[in-house]
Coordinates of C-alpha atoms in Angstrom, one line a residue:
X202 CA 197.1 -103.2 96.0
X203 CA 196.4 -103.4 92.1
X204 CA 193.9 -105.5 90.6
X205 CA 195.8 -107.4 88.3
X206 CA 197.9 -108.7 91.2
X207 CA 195.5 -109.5 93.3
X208 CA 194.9 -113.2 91.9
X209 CA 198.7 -113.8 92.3
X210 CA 198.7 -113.3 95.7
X211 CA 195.6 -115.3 96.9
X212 CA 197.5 -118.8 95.8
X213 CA 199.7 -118.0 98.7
X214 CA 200.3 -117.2 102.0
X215 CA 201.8 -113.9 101.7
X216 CA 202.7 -113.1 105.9
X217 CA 204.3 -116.9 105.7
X218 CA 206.1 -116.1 102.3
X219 CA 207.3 -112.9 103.9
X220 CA 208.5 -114.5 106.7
X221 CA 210.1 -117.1 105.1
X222 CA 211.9 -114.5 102.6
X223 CA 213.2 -112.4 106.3
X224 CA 214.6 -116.0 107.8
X225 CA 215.9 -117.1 104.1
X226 CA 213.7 -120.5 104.5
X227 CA 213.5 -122.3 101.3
X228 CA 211.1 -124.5 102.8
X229 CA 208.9 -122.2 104.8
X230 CA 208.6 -120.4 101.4
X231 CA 207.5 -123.9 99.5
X232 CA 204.6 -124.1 102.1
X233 CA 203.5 -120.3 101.7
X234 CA 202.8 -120.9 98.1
X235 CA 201.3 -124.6 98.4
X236 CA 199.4 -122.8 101.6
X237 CA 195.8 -122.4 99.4
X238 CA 196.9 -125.9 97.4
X239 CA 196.8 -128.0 100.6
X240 CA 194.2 -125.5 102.5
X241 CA 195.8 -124.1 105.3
X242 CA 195.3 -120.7 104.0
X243 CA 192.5 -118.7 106.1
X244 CA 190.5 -116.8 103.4
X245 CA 191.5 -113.4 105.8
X246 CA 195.3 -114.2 104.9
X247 CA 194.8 -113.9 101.1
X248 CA 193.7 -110.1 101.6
X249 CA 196.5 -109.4 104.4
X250 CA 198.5 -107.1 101.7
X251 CA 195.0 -104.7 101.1
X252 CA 196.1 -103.1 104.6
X253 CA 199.6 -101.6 103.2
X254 CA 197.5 -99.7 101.1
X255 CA 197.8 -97.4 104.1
X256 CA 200.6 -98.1 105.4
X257 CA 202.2 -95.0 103.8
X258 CA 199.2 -92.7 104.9
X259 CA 199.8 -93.8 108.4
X260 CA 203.4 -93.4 108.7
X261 CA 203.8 -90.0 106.6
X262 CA 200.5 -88.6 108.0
X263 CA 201.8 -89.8 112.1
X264 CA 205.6 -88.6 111.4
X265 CA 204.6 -85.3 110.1
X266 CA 202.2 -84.7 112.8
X267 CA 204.2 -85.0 115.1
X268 CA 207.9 -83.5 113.7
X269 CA 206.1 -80.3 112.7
X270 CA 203.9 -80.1 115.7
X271 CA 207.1 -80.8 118.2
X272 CA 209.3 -78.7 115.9
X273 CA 206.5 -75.5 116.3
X274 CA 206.3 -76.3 120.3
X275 CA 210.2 -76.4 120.1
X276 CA 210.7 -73.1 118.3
X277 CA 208.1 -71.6 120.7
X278 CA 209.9 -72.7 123.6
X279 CA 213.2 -72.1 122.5
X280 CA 212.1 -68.6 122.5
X281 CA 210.7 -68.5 126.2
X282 CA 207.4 -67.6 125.0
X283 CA 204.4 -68.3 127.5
X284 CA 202.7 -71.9 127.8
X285 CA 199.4 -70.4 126.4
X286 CA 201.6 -69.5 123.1
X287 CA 202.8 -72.8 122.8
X288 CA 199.4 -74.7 123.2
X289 CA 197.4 -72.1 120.6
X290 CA 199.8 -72.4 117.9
X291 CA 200.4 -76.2 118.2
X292 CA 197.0 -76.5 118.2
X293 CA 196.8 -74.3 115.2
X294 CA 198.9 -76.1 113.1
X295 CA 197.6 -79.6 114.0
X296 CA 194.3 -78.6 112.5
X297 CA 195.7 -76.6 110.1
X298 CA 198.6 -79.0 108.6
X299 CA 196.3 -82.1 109.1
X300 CA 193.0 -80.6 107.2
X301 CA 196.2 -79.5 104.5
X302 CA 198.0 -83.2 105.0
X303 CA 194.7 -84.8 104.0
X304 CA 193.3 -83.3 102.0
X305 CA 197.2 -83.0 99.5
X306 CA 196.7 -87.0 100.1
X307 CA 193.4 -87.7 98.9
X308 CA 193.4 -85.0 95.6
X309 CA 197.0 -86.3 95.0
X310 CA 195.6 -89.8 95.0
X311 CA 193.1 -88.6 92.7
X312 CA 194.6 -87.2 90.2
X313 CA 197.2 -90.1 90.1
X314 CA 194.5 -92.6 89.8
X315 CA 193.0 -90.2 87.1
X316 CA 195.9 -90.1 84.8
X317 CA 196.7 -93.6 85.0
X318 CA 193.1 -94.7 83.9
X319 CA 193.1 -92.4 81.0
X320 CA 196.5 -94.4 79.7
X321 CA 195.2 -97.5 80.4
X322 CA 192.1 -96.2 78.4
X323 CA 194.9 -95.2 75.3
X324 CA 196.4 -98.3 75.6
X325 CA 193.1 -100.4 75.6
X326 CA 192.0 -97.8 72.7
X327 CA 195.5 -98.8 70.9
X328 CA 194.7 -102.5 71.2
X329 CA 191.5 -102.3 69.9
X330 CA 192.5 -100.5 67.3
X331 CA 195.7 -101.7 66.2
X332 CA 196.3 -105.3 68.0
X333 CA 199.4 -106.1 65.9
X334 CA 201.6 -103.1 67.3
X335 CA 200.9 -103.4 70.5
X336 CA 201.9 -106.6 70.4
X337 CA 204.9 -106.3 68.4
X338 CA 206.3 -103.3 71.2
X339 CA 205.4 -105.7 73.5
X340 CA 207.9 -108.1 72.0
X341 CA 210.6 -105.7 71.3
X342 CA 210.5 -105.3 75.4
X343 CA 210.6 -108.8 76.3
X344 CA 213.5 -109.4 74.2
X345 CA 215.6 -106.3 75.7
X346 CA 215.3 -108.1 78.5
X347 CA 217.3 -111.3 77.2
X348 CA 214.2 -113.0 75.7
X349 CA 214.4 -114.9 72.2
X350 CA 211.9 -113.5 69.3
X351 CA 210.5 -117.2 69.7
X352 CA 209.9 -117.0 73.0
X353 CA 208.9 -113.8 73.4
X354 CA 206.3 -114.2 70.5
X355 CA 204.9 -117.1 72.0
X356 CA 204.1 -115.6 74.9
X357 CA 202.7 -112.1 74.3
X358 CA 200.5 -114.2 71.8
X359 CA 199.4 -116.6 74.4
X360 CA 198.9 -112.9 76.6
X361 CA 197.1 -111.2 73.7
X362 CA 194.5 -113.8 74.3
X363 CA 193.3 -112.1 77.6
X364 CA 192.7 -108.2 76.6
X365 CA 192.6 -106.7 80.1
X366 CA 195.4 -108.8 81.7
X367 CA 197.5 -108.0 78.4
X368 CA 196.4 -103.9 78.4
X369 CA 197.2 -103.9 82.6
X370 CA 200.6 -105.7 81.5
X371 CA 201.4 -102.8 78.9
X372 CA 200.5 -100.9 81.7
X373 CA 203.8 -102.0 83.9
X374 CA 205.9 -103.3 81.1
X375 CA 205.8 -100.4 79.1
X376 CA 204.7 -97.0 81.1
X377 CA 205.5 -98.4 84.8
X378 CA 202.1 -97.7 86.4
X379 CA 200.3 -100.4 88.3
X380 CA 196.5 -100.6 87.2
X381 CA 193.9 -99.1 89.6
X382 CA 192.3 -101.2 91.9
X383 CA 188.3 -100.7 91.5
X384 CA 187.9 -101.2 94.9
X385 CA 190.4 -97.8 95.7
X386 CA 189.1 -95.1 97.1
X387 CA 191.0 -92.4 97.4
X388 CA 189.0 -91.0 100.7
X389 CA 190.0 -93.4 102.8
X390 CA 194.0 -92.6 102.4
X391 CA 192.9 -88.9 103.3
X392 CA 191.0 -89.9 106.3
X393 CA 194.0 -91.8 107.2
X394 CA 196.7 -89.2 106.6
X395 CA 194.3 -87.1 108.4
X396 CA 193.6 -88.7 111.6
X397 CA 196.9 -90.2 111.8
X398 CA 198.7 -86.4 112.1
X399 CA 196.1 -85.5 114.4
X400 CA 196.4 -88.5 116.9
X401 CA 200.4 -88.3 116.8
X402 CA 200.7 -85.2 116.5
X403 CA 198.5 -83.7 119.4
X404 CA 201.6 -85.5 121.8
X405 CA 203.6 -82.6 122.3
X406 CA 200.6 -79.8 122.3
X407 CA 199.2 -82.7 125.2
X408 CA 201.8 -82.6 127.2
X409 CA 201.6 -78.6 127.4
X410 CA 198.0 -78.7 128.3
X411 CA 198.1 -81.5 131.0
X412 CA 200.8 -80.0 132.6
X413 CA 199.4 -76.3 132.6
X414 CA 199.4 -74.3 135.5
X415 CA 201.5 -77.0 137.4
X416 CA 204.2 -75.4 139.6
X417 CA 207.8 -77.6 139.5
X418 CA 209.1 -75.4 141.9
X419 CA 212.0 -72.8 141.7
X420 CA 213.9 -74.3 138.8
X421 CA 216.0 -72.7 135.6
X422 CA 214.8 -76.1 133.6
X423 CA 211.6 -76.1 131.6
X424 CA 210.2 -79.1 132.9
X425 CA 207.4 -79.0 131.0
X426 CA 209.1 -78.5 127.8
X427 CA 211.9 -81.8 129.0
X428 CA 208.5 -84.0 129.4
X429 CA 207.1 -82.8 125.7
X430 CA 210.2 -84.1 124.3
X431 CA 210.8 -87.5 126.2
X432 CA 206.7 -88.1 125.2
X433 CA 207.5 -86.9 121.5
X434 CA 210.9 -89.2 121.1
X435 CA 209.1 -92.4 122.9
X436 CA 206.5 -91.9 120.2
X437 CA 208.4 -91.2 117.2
X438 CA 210.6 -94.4 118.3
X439 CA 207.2 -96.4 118.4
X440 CA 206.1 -95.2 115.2
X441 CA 208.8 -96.2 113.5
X442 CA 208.9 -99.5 114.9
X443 CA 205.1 -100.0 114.2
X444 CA 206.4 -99.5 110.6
X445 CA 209.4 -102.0 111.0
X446 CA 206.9 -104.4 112.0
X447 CA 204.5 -103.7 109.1
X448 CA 206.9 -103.4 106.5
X449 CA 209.1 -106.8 107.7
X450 CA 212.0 -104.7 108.3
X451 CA 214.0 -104.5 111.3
X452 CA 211.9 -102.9 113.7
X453 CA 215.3 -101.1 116.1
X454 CA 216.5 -100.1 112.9
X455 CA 213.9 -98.5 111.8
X456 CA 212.8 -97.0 115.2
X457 CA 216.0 -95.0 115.6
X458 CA 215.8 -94.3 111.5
X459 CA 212.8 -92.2 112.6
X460 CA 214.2 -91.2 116.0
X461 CA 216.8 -89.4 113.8
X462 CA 214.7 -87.5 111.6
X463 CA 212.5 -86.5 114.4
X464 CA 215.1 -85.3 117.0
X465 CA 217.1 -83.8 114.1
X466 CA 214.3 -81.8 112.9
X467 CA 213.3 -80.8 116.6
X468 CA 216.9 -79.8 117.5
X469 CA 216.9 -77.3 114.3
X470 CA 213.7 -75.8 115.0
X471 CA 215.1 -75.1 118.7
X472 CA 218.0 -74.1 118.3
X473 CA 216.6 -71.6 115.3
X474 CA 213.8 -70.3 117.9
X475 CA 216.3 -69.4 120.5
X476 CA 219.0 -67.9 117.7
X477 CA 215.6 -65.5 116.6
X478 CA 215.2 -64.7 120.5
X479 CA 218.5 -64.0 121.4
X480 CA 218.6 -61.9 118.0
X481 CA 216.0 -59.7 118.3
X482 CA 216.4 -59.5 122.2
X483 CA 212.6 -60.7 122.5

């Protein structure tokens, strides 16, 4: 969430509004924005939109987790390598990849949060300095987008008023890039990347170390390797309904999405392990 927009939001009830935008409710959507006007708004509901701040940590961190850790196990055992083979090097790369996966988040985070306060720096510099052409850009943009000079005057004038509000609207209008919230921290989307690849994907590498040593019997079927996948598909189908739900979109829909993706990039990594085994004669 961005600073700027945060005042926006809190004279609603943003889950209501959503809802009401999913159902196509004109008049559930009246009574999310009168929620705070006639106080049926809980002060917890006006933050509700901070927690897709890491929404995209979780997903990304949880479906690579567990796509590369499965798709490792899957090359492994595609290969008819030991069980001890598959549980070190899955456990290799989750520790490896995750400590890599969090740490890519938070420095990317970072250095995006870096560069966009250094424009919003410029811009505020530029406004300081020269209040007249920024306004007049300003203008220019507003009427490209079917606005008259009148109007369009009036209302970066009326803007110009408010220096930050009118440098953090430059901001979108003119370079795209969404003010930083003061109260980001970029740590937090690492930890989250982090712990989400770790928790998802330690499913397959689990599966391989709960079921070690245990005899199925005299049978040409990996058993162990059928119950890694079953656990890994259940989970990436959960995962991607976890997101349907937080997002507002169709949660079966984007369930099999991920299934997709996941089994897709499982089958490959299979098939490609036992290609190299039959090739080499391993």
């Amino acid at each position: 969430s961005k600073s700027f927009t945060i005042a926006a939001m809190a004279t609603r009830d943003l889950e209501l509004a959503q809802i009401s935008f999913a159902q196509r409710d004109p008049e559930a959507s009246k009574r999310a924005h009168d929620a705070k006007k006639y106080g049926a708004m809980e002060p917890s509901q006006e933050d509700h939109s901070h927690h897709g701040d890491f929404v995209k940590s979780l997903i990304f961190g949880g479906l690579d987790g567990i796509i590369t850790t499965f798709a490792i196990v899957a090359a492994v055992a595609g290969s008819d390598m030991d069980t001890d083979v598959v549980i070190l090097m899955g456990i290799a790369n989750l520790l490896a990849d995750g400590i890599s996966m969090g740490l890519g988040d938070y420095l990317s985070e970072v250095a995006e949060n870096n560069f966009v306060n250094k424009e919003r720096e410029r811009e505020m510099w530029e406004t300081n300095n020269h209040l007249e052409g920024e306004k007049q850009e300003m203008i220019e943009i507003y009427m490209a987008k079917g606005l008259s000079e009148e109007d369009a005057t009036s209302i970066i004038n009326t803007m110009a008023k408010y220096k930050d509000f009118f440098v953090d609207h430059m901001m979108v209008m003119e370079l795209g890039l969404m003010p930083v919230d003061e109260d980001d921290e970029a740590w937090k989307k690492g930890a989250v990347t982090f712990f989400s690849f770790l928790t998802f994907g330690s499913v397959p590498v689990l599966t391989y170390i709960i079921f070690r040593g245990v005899d199925f019997g005299n049978t040409d079927v990996d058993v162990t390797f059928l119950i890694s996948i079953c656990s890994t598909l259940i989970t990436i189908f959960m995962l991607g309904i976890c997101q349907g739900m937080i997002t507002k979109q169709n949660v079966w829909l984007s369930g099999g999405r991920m299934l997709f993706n996941g089994g897709l990039a499982a089958s490959v990594s299979y098939l490609l392990g036992y290609l190299l085994k039959e090739g080499l004669d391993l």
